Amino acid sequence: MTDRPPRAAANARSGAALVCALGVTLLALAATGCADDTAASGRRQPAARADMAADRDGGKTLRLGEPTSVTYKRGSDHMRGALRVAAVNVRKGTYAELRTAGVRRSDVRSTQPYYVTMAFENIGGSSVHYPFLNTPTGLKDTAGVDDQPLITGDTEVTACPGKDPDDFAVGAKVSLCKVFLVPNGIRPSVVTYSTGDDTNRPVSWKVTR
């Protein structure tokens, strides 16, 4: 076989080098484009803002009505957000009010209903869809026991409305109520709230007499 002329071989090598250089350039541009898209995506979906919620009051006991910032986390779908939360008040309910939700006296025998009202504000950078804001609300009594929330299915207690919004937009505020059943002769002591990894260090609010 006849060898390729030196000039032709040189041209071939130059062409191959040009193709390789072009390929490297295109890869670099593609990588830069991906990085830019990622950064832009981060700006459009500012999850980092949600991570900035202080959670500084975890493990502390606050006064009723005193707000605090918490990082909202829902483990089932890794949803994150930032909330400002406060336990507003705790008041005694009646069985007559529970009957509107189909609760029978025999179902709650030896207990006294109490209504816990919570205030929520979305201080994060994105909406929280189907947030279940009130689910982490808890109530401890003077015996140190976690009192049981009243489960009524789809029917709400009219005197204690607690239906979550389907979409909790940025800057939105809402107050929600939750019914707890406290054993007779025992009083509520502390309202608690925790989500995600902070369930062992909930924010607490002292219930005043």
Short mmCIF file of C-alpha atoms in Angstrom, two decimals:
data_model
loop_
_atom_site.label_atom_id
_atom_site.label_comp_id
_atom_site.label_asym_id
_atom_site.label_seq_id
_atom_site.Cartn_x
_atom_site.Cartn_y
_atom_site.Cartn_z
CA MET A 1 0.00 0.00 0.00
CA THR A 2 1.29 3.46 -0.92
CA ASP A 3 2.03 5.81 2.00
CA ARG A 4 -0.11 8.99 2.26
CA PRO A 5 1.85 12.10 1.12
CA PRO A 6 3.26 14.08 4.07
CA ARG A 7 1.13 17.16 3.32
CA ALA A 8 -2.05 15.10 3.16
CA ALA A 9 -1.17 13.38 6.42
CA ALA A 10 -0.51 16.73 8.07
CA ASN A 11 -3.85 18.07 6.82
CA ALA A 12 -5.59 15.01 8.16
CA ARG A 13 -3.96 15.47 11.57
CA SER A 14 -4.93 19.16 11.58
CA GLY A 15 -8.50 18.29 10.74
CA ALA A 16 -8.67 15.67 13.47
CA ALA A 17 -7.24 18.14 15.99
CA LEU A 18 -9.83 20.73 14.94
CA VAL A 19 -12.66 18.24 15.42
CA CYS A 20 -11.35 17.26 18.85
CA ALA A 21 -10.98 20.89 19.89
CA LEU A 22 -14.50 21.63 18.68
CA GLY A 23 -15.81 18.65 20.62
CA VAL A 24 -14.10 19.78 23.80
CA THR A 25 -15.48 23.30 23.34
CA LEU A 26 -19.03 22.01 22.82
CA LEU A 27 -18.74 19.84 25.92
CA ALA A 28 -17.52 22.80 27.94
CA LEU A 29 -20.39 24.96 26.67
CA ALA A 30 -22.87 22.21 27.47
CA ALA A 31 -21.49 21.86 30.99
CA THR A 32 -21.64 25.63 31.44
CA GLY A 33 -25.21 25.64 30.19
CA CYS A 34 -26.16 22.93 32.68
CA ALA A 35 -24.52 24.83 35.51
CA ASP A 36 -26.36 27.99 34.49
CA ASP A 37 -29.64 26.08 34.29
CA THR A 38 -29.02 24.62 37.73
CA ALA A 39 -28.30 28.02 39.20
CA ALA A 40 -31.36 29.48 37.53
CA SER A 41 -33.44 26.58 38.75
CA GLY A 42 -32.16 27.26 42.26
CA ARG A 43 -33.36 30.82 41.93
CA ARG A 44 -36.75 29.78 40.61
CA GLN A 45 -37.19 27.18 43.36
CA PRO A 46 -35.46 28.78 46.36
CA ALA A 47 -35.34 25.69 48.55
CA ALA A 48 -32.29 27.17 50.24
CA ARG A 49 -34.50 29.84 51.79
CA ALA A 50 -36.60 27.12 53.36
CA ASP A 51 -33.47 25.60 54.85
CA MET A 52 -32.65 28.93 56.49
CA ALA A 53 -35.53 28.71 58.98
CA ALA A 54 -33.79 29.15 62.30
CA ASP A 55 -35.38 26.39 64.39
CA ARG A 56 -33.62 28.29 67.15
CA ASP A 57 -36.42 27.65 69.65
CA GLY A 58 -36.39 23.86 69.37
CA GLY A 59 -36.49 22.46 72.89
CA LYS A 60 -37.56 25.80 74.38
CA THR A 61 -40.88 26.76 75.97
CA LEU A 62 -42.38 30.03 74.73
CA ARG A 63 -45.33 32.13 75.83
CA LEU A 64 -48.70 31.57 74.17
CA GLY A 65 -48.90 33.82 71.13
CA GLU A 66 -45.11 34.10 70.74
CA PRO A 67 -44.14 33.13 67.16
CA THR A 68 -41.08 31.20 66.08
CA SER A 69 -39.60 30.05 62.77
CA VAL A 70 -39.42 26.35 61.95
CA THR A 71 -38.25 24.31 59.00
CA TYR A 72 -41.22 22.35 57.70
CA LYS A 73 -40.33 18.89 56.41
CA ARG A 74 -42.63 16.15 55.19
CA GLY A 75 -40.79 12.87 54.97
CA SER A 76 -43.09 11.06 52.53
CA ASP A 77 -42.10 13.24 49.57
CA HIS A 78 -39.18 15.26 50.98
CA MET A 79 -41.21 18.45 50.84
CA ARG A 80 -39.54 21.35 52.58
CA GLY A 81 -40.64 24.82 53.58
CA ALA A 82 -40.22 27.56 56.14
CA LEU A 83 -43.00 28.52 58.53
CA ARG A 84 -43.61 31.05 61.24
CA VAL A 85 -45.71 29.27 63.87
CA ALA A 86 -47.40 30.28 67.11
CA ALA A 87 -49.77 28.59 69.55
CA VAL A 88 -52.39 31.30 69.97
CA ASN A 89 -54.72 29.94 72.65
CA VAL A 90 -56.07 26.85 74.38
CA ARG A 91 -59.70 26.83 75.48
CA LYS A 92 -62.18 24.35 76.87
CA GLY A 93 -64.79 22.93 74.49
CA THR A 94 -68.16 21.29 75.02
CA TYR A 95 -69.72 17.98 74.07
CA ALA A 96 -72.61 19.82 72.44
CA GLU A 97 -70.10 21.31 69.99
CA LEU A 98 -68.60 17.89 69.32
CA ARG A 99 -72.00 16.45 68.46
CA THR A 100 -72.08 18.63 65.33
CA ALA A 101 -69.20 16.48 64.06
CA GLY A 102 -71.01 13.26 64.89
CA VAL A 103 -69.09 12.55 68.10
CA ARG A 104 -71.03 10.56 70.70
CA ARG A 105 -70.54 11.17 74.41
CA SER A 106 -69.78 7.49 74.90
CA ASP A 107 -66.84 7.84 72.46
CA VAL A 108 -65.12 10.45 74.61
CA ARG A 109 -66.18 9.32 78.07
CA SER A 110 -63.99 10.45 81.00
CA THR A 111 -62.37 13.22 78.96
CA GLN A 112 -62.75 16.96 78.45
CA PRO A 113 -62.30 18.48 74.97
CA TYR A 114 -59.86 21.36 74.58
CA TYR A 115 -59.38 23.48 71.47
CA VAL A 116 -55.83 24.47 70.48
CA THR A 117 -55.58 27.31 67.93
CA MET A 118 -52.36 27.66 65.93
CA ALA A 119 -51.27 30.50 63.60
CA PHE A 120 -49.14 29.72 60.53
CA GLU A 121 -47.35 31.89 57.97
CA ASN A 122 -45.38 30.71 54.94
CA ILE A 123 -42.06 32.59 55.15
CA GLY A 124 -40.26 30.35 52.64
CA GLY A 125 -39.66 30.92 48.96
CA SER A 126 -42.19 28.48 47.51
CA SER A 127 -45.76 27.31 47.99
CA VAL A 128 -46.43 24.21 50.08
CA HIS A 129 -48.99 21.94 48.45
CA TYR A 130 -51.34 19.95 50.70
CA PRO A 131 -49.24 20.99 53.68
CA PHE A 132 -50.90 19.24 56.67
CA LEU A 133 -49.84 22.25 58.73
CA ASN A 134 -51.71 21.30 61.89
CA THR A 135 -50.76 17.63 62.01
CA PRO A 136 -47.56 18.14 64.09
CA THR A 137 -49.46 20.09 66.77
CA GLY A 138 -49.47 18.27 70.10
CA LEU A 139 -50.74 18.88 73.63
CA LYS A 140 -49.24 17.66 76.91
CA ASP A 141 -51.23 17.74 80.12
CA THR A 142 -50.17 18.47 83.70
CA ALA A 143 -49.48 14.76 84.19
CA GLY A 144 -46.84 14.94 81.44
CA VAL A 145 -48.92 12.79 79.07
CA ASP A 146 -49.43 13.47 75.36
CA ASP A 147 -53.18 13.97 75.01
CA GLN A 148 -55.01 12.38 72.12
CA PRO A 149 -56.36 14.49 69.27
CA LEU A 150 -59.99 13.96 68.32
CA ILE A 151 -60.36 12.22 64.95
CA THR A 152 -63.68 13.03 63.27
CA GLY A 153 -63.10 11.96 59.68
CA ASP A 154 -64.25 14.49 57.10
CA THR A 155 -66.57 16.34 59.47
CA GLU A 156 -65.12 19.29 61.34
CA VAL A 157 -66.07 20.60 64.75
CA THR A 158 -67.68 23.90 63.82
CA ALA A 159 -66.32 25.62 66.92
CA CYS A 160 -62.78 24.45 66.08
CA PRO A 161 -62.17 24.59 62.30
CA GLY A 162 -58.91 22.97 61.29
CA LYS A 163 -59.02 22.22 57.55
CA ASP A 164 -55.66 22.84 55.89
CA PRO A 165 -55.49 24.90 52.70
CA ASP A 166 -54.80 22.83 49.60
CA ASP A 167 -52.05 25.27 48.64
CA PHE A 168 -50.18 27.41 51.18
CA ALA A 169 -48.71 30.22 49.09
CA VAL A 170 -45.65 32.32 49.88
CA GLY A 171 -46.60 34.97 52.43
CA ALA A 172 -49.97 33.33 53.20
CA LYS A 173 -51.29 33.20 56.76
CA VAL A 174 -53.88 30.91 58.31
CA SER A 175 -55.21 30.00 61.77
CA LEU A 176 -56.18 26.38 62.43
CA CYS A 177 -57.77 24.71 65.43
CA LYS A 178 -57.27 21.17 66.73
CA VAL A 179 -59.35 19.27 69.28
CA PHE A 180 -57.65 17.29 72.05
CA LEU A 181 -59.25 15.02 74.63
CA VAL A 182 -57.80 15.59 78.11
CA PRO A 183 -58.64 13.18 80.98
CA ASN A 184 -61.09 14.56 83.49
CA GLY A 185 -59.39 16.27 86.42
CA ILE A 186 -56.26 17.01 84.37
CA ARG A 187 -55.42 20.31 82.67
CA PRO A 188 -53.51 21.13 79.49
CA SER A 189 -49.94 22.18 80.21
CA VAL A 190 -47.89 22.63 77.03
CA VAL A 191 -48.60 22.92 73.31
CA THR A 192 -45.90 21.36 71.13
CA TYR A 193 -45.00 21.60 67.45
CA SER A 194 -42.31 19.75 65.50
CA THR A 195 -41.72 18.46 61.98
CA GLY A 196 -39.07 16.46 60.18
CA ASP A 197 -35.94 15.67 62.16
CA ASP A 198 -36.84 17.88 65.12
CA THR A 199 -39.51 15.66 66.69
CA ASN A 200 -37.24 15.08 69.71
CA ARG A 201 -36.83 18.83 70.25
CA PRO A 202 -40.27 20.36 69.62
CA VAL A 203 -41.05 24.02 70.09
CA SER A 204 -43.33 24.39 73.12
CA TRP A 205 -45.77 27.00 74.41
CA LYS A 206 -46.76 27.14 78.07
CA VAL A 207 -50.51 26.98 78.62
CA THR A 208 -51.54 29.63 81.14
CA ARG A 209 -54.48 29.16 83.50
#
